[in-house]
mmCIF file of C-alpha atoms and ligand atoms in Angstrom:
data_model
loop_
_atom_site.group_PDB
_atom_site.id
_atom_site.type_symbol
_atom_site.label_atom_id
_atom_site.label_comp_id
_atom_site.label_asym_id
_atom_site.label_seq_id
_atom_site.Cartn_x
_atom_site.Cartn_y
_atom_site.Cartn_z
ATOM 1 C CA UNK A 40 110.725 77.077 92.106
ATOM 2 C CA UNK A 41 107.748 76.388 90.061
ATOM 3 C CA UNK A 42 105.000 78.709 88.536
ATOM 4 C CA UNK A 43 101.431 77.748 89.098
ATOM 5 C CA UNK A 44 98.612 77.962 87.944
ATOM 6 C CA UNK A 45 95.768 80.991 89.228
ATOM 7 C CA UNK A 46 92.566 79.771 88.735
ATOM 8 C CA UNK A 47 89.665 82.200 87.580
ATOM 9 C CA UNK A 48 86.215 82.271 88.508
ATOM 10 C CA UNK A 49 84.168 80.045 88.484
ATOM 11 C CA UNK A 50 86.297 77.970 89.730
ATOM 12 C CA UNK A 51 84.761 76.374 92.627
ATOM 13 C CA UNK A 52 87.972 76.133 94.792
ATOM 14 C CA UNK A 53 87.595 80.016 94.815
ATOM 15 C CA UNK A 54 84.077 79.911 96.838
ATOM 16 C CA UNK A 55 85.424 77.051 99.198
ATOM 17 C CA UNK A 56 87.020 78.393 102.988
ATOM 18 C CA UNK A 57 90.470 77.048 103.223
ATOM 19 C CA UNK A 58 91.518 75.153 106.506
ATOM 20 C CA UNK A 59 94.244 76.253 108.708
ATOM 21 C CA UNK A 60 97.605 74.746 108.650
ATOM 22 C CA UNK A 61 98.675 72.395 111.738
ATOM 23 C CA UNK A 62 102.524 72.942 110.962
ATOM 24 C CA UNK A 63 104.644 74.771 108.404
ATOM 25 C CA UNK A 64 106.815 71.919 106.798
ATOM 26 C CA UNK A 65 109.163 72.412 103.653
ATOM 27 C CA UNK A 66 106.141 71.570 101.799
ATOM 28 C CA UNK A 67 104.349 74.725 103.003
ATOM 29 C CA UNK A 68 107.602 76.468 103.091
ATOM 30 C CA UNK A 69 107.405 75.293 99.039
ATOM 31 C CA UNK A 70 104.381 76.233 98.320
ATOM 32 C CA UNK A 71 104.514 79.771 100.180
ATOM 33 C CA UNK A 72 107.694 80.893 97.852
ATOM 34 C CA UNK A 73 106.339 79.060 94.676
ATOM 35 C CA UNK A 74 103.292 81.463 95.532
ATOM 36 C CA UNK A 75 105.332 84.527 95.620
ATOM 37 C CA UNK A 76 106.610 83.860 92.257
ATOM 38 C CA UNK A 77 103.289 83.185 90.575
ATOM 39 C CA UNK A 78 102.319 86.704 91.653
ATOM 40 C CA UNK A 79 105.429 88.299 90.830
ATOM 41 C CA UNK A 80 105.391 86.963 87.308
ATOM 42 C CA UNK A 81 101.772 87.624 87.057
ATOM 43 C CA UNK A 82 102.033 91.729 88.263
ATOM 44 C CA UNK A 83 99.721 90.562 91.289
ATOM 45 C CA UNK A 84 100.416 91.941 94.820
ATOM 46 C CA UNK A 85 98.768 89.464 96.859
ATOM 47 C CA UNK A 86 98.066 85.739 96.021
ATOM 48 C CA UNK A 87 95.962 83.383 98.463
ATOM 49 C CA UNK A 88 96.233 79.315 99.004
ATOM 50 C CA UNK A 89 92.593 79.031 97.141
ATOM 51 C CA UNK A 90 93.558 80.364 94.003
ATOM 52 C CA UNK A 91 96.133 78.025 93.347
ATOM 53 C CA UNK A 92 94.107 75.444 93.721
ATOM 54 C CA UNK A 93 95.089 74.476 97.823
ATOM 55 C CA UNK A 94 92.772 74.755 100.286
ATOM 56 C CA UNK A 95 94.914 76.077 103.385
ATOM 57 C CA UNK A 96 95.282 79.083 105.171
ATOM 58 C CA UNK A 97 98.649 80.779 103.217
ATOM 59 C CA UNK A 98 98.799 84.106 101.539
ATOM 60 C CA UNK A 99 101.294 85.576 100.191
ATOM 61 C CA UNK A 100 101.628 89.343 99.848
ATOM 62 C CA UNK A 101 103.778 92.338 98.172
ATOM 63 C CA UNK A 102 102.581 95.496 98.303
ATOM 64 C CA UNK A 103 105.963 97.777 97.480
ATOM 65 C CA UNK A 104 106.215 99.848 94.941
ATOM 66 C CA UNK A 105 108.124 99.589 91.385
ATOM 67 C CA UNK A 106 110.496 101.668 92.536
ATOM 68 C CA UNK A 107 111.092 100.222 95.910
ATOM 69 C CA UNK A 108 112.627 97.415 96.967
ATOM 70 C CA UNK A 109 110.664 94.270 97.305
ATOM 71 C CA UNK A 110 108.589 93.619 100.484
ATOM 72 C CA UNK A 111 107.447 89.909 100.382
ATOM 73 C CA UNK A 112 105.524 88.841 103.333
ATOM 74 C CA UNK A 113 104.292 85.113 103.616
ATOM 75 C CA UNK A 114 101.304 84.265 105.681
ATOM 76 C CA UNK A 115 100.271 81.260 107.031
ATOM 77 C CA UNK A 116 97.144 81.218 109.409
ATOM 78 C CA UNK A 117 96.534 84.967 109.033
ATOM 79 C CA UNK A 118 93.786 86.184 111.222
ATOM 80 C CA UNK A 119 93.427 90.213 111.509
ATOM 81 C CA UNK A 120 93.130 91.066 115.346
ATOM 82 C CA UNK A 121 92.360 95.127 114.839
ATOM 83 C CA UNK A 122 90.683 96.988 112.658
ATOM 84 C CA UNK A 123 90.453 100.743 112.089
ATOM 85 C CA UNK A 124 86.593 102.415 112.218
ATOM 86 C CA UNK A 125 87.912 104.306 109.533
ATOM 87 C CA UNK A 126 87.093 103.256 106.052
ATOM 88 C CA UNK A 127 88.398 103.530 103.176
ATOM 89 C CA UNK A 128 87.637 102.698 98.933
ATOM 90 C CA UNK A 129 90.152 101.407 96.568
ATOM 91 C CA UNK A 130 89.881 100.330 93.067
ATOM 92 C CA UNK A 131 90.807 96.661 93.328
ATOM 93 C CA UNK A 132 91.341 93.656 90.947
ATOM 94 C CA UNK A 133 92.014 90.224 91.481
ATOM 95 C CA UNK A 134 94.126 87.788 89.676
ATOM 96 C CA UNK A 135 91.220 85.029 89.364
ATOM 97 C CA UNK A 136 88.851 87.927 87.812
ATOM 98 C CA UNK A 137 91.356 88.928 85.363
ATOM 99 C CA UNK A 138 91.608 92.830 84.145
ATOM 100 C CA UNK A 139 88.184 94.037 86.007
ATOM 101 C CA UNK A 140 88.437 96.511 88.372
ATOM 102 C CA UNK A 141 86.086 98.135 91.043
ATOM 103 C CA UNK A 142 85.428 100.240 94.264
ATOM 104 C CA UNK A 143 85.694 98.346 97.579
ATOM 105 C CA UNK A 144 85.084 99.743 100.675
ATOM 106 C CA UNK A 145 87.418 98.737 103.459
ATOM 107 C CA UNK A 146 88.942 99.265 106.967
ATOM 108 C CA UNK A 147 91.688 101.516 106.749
ATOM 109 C CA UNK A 148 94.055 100.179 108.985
ATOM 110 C CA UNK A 149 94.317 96.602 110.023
ATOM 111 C CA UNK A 150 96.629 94.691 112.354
ATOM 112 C CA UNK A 151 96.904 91.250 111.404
ATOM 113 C CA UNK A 152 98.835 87.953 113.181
ATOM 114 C CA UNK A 153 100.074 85.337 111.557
ATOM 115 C CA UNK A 154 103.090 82.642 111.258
ATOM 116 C CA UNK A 155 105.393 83.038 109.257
ATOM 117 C CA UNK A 156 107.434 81.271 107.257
ATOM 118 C CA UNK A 157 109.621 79.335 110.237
ATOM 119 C CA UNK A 158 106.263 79.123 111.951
ATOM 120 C CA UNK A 159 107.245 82.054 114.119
ATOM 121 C CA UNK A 160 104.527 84.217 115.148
ATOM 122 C CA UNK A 161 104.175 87.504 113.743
ATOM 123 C CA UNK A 162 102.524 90.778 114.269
ATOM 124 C CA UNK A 163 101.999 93.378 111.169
ATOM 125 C CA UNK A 164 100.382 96.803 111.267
ATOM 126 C CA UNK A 165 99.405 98.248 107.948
ATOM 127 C CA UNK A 166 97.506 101.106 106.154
ATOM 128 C CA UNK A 167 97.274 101.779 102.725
ATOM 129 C CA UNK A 168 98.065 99.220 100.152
ATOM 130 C CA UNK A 169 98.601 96.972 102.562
ATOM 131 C CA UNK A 170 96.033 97.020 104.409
ATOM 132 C CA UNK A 171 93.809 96.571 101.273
ATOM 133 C CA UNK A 172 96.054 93.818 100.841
ATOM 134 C CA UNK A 173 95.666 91.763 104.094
ATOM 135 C CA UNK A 174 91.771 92.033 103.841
ATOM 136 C CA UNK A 175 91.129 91.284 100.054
ATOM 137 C CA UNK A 176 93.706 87.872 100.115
ATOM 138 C CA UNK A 177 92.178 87.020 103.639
ATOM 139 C CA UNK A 178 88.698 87.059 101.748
ATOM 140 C CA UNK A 179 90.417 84.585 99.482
ATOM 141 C CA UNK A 180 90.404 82.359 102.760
ATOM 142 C CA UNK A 181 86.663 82.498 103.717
ATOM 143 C CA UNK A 182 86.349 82.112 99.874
ATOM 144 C CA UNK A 183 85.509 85.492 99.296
ATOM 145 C CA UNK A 184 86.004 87.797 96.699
ATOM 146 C CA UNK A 185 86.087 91.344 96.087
ATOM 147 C CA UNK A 186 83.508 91.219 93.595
ATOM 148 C CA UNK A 187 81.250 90.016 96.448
ATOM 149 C CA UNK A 188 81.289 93.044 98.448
ATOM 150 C CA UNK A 189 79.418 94.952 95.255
ATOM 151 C CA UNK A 190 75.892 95.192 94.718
ATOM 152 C CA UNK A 191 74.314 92.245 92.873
ATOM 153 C CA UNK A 192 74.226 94.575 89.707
ATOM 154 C CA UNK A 193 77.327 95.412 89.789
ATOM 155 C CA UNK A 194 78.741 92.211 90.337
ATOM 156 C CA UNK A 195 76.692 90.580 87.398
ATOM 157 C CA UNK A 196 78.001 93.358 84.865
ATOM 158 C CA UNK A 197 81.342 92.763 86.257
ATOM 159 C CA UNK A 198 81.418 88.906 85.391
ATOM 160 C CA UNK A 199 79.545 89.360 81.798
ATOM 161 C CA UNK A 200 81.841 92.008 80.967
ATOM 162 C CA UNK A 201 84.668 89.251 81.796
ATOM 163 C CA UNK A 202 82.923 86.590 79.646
ATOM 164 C CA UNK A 203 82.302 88.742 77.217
ATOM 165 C CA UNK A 204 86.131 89.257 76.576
ATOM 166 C CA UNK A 205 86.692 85.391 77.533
ATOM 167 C CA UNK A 206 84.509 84.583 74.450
ATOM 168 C CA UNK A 207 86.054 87.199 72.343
ATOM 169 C CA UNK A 208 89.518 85.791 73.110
ATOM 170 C CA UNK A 209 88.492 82.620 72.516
ATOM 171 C CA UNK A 210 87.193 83.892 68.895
ATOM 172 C CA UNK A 211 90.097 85.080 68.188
ATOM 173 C CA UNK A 212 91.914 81.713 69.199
ATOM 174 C CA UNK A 213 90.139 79.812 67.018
ATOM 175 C CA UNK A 214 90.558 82.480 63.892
ATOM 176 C CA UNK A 215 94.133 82.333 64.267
ATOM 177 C CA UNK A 216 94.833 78.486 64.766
ATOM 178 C CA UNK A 217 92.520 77.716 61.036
ATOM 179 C CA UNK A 218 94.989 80.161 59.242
HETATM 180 NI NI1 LIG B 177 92.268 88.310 94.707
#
């Protein structure tokens, strides 16, 4: 298995909708568990085609606990079919806006279809987690992020606090490479 790479905003891939998959080969069935280890090594709980850099409709999602035992679910043309009137707001963060966090408001409970893995088609239910889950990485398809469902002032102070650190970081860098 192979670790890839998550690219951060402003990536362009990121914005871009990704395209549905005509049939899951080994290479998809590749690419979905060399997904799932990028986002376990990285702490994420959901990781979607876009953000490694491929443009098809795959996510990749675990929403159990640290206590519990894992719960990997790979996705390939997920589409939600139900969605609960209910809403709900979580405090989310995304691996291609690294460490910045904010209040989305979603549907509580979604039911979403997809293939999985073997190309069998699948039915999941979920609330909580999960269901924050499903919608946030399905964004990722329509090249969506969370950051987009803020207000425009939000959003900015969001990405110059990120840059802000970025540039920091990068001061740092370069202090510690002319010692
Ligand atoms: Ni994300």
């Amino acid at each position: 298995m192979t670790k890839l790479t998550v690219l951060e905003i402003p990536n362009p891939i990121l914005y871009e909708k990704a395209q549905a998959v005509e049939c899951v080969t080994p290479e998809i069935q590749t690419l979905l568990s060399d997904m799932l280890e990028t986002m376990y090594k990285t702490n994420g709980v959901g990781l979607a085609g876009n953000q490694v850099g491929v443009l098809k409709r795959v996510v990749v999602i675990d929403c159990a606990g640290k206590e519990e035992k894992p719960d990997p679910i790979k996705m390939v043309n997920p589409k939600i079919i139900s969605r609960s009137e209910e809403m709900v707001c979580h405090n989310e963060g995304c691996l291609s806006i690294p460490r910045e966090y904010a209040d989305v408001v979603r549907h509580e409970k979604v039911t979403v279809e997809y293939l999985d893995e073997n190309g069998t088609l699948k039915q999941r239910s979920a609330d909580g987690l999960l269901a924050i889950a499903i919608q946030h990485e399905l964004d990722h398809l329509e090249g969506i992020l969370f950051i987009d469902h803020l207000s425009p002032l939000k959003r900015k102070m969001l990405v110059k606090h990120l840059e802000k650190r970025r540039r920091k970081q990068a001061r740092l860098e370069a202090e510690n490479t002319q010692e």
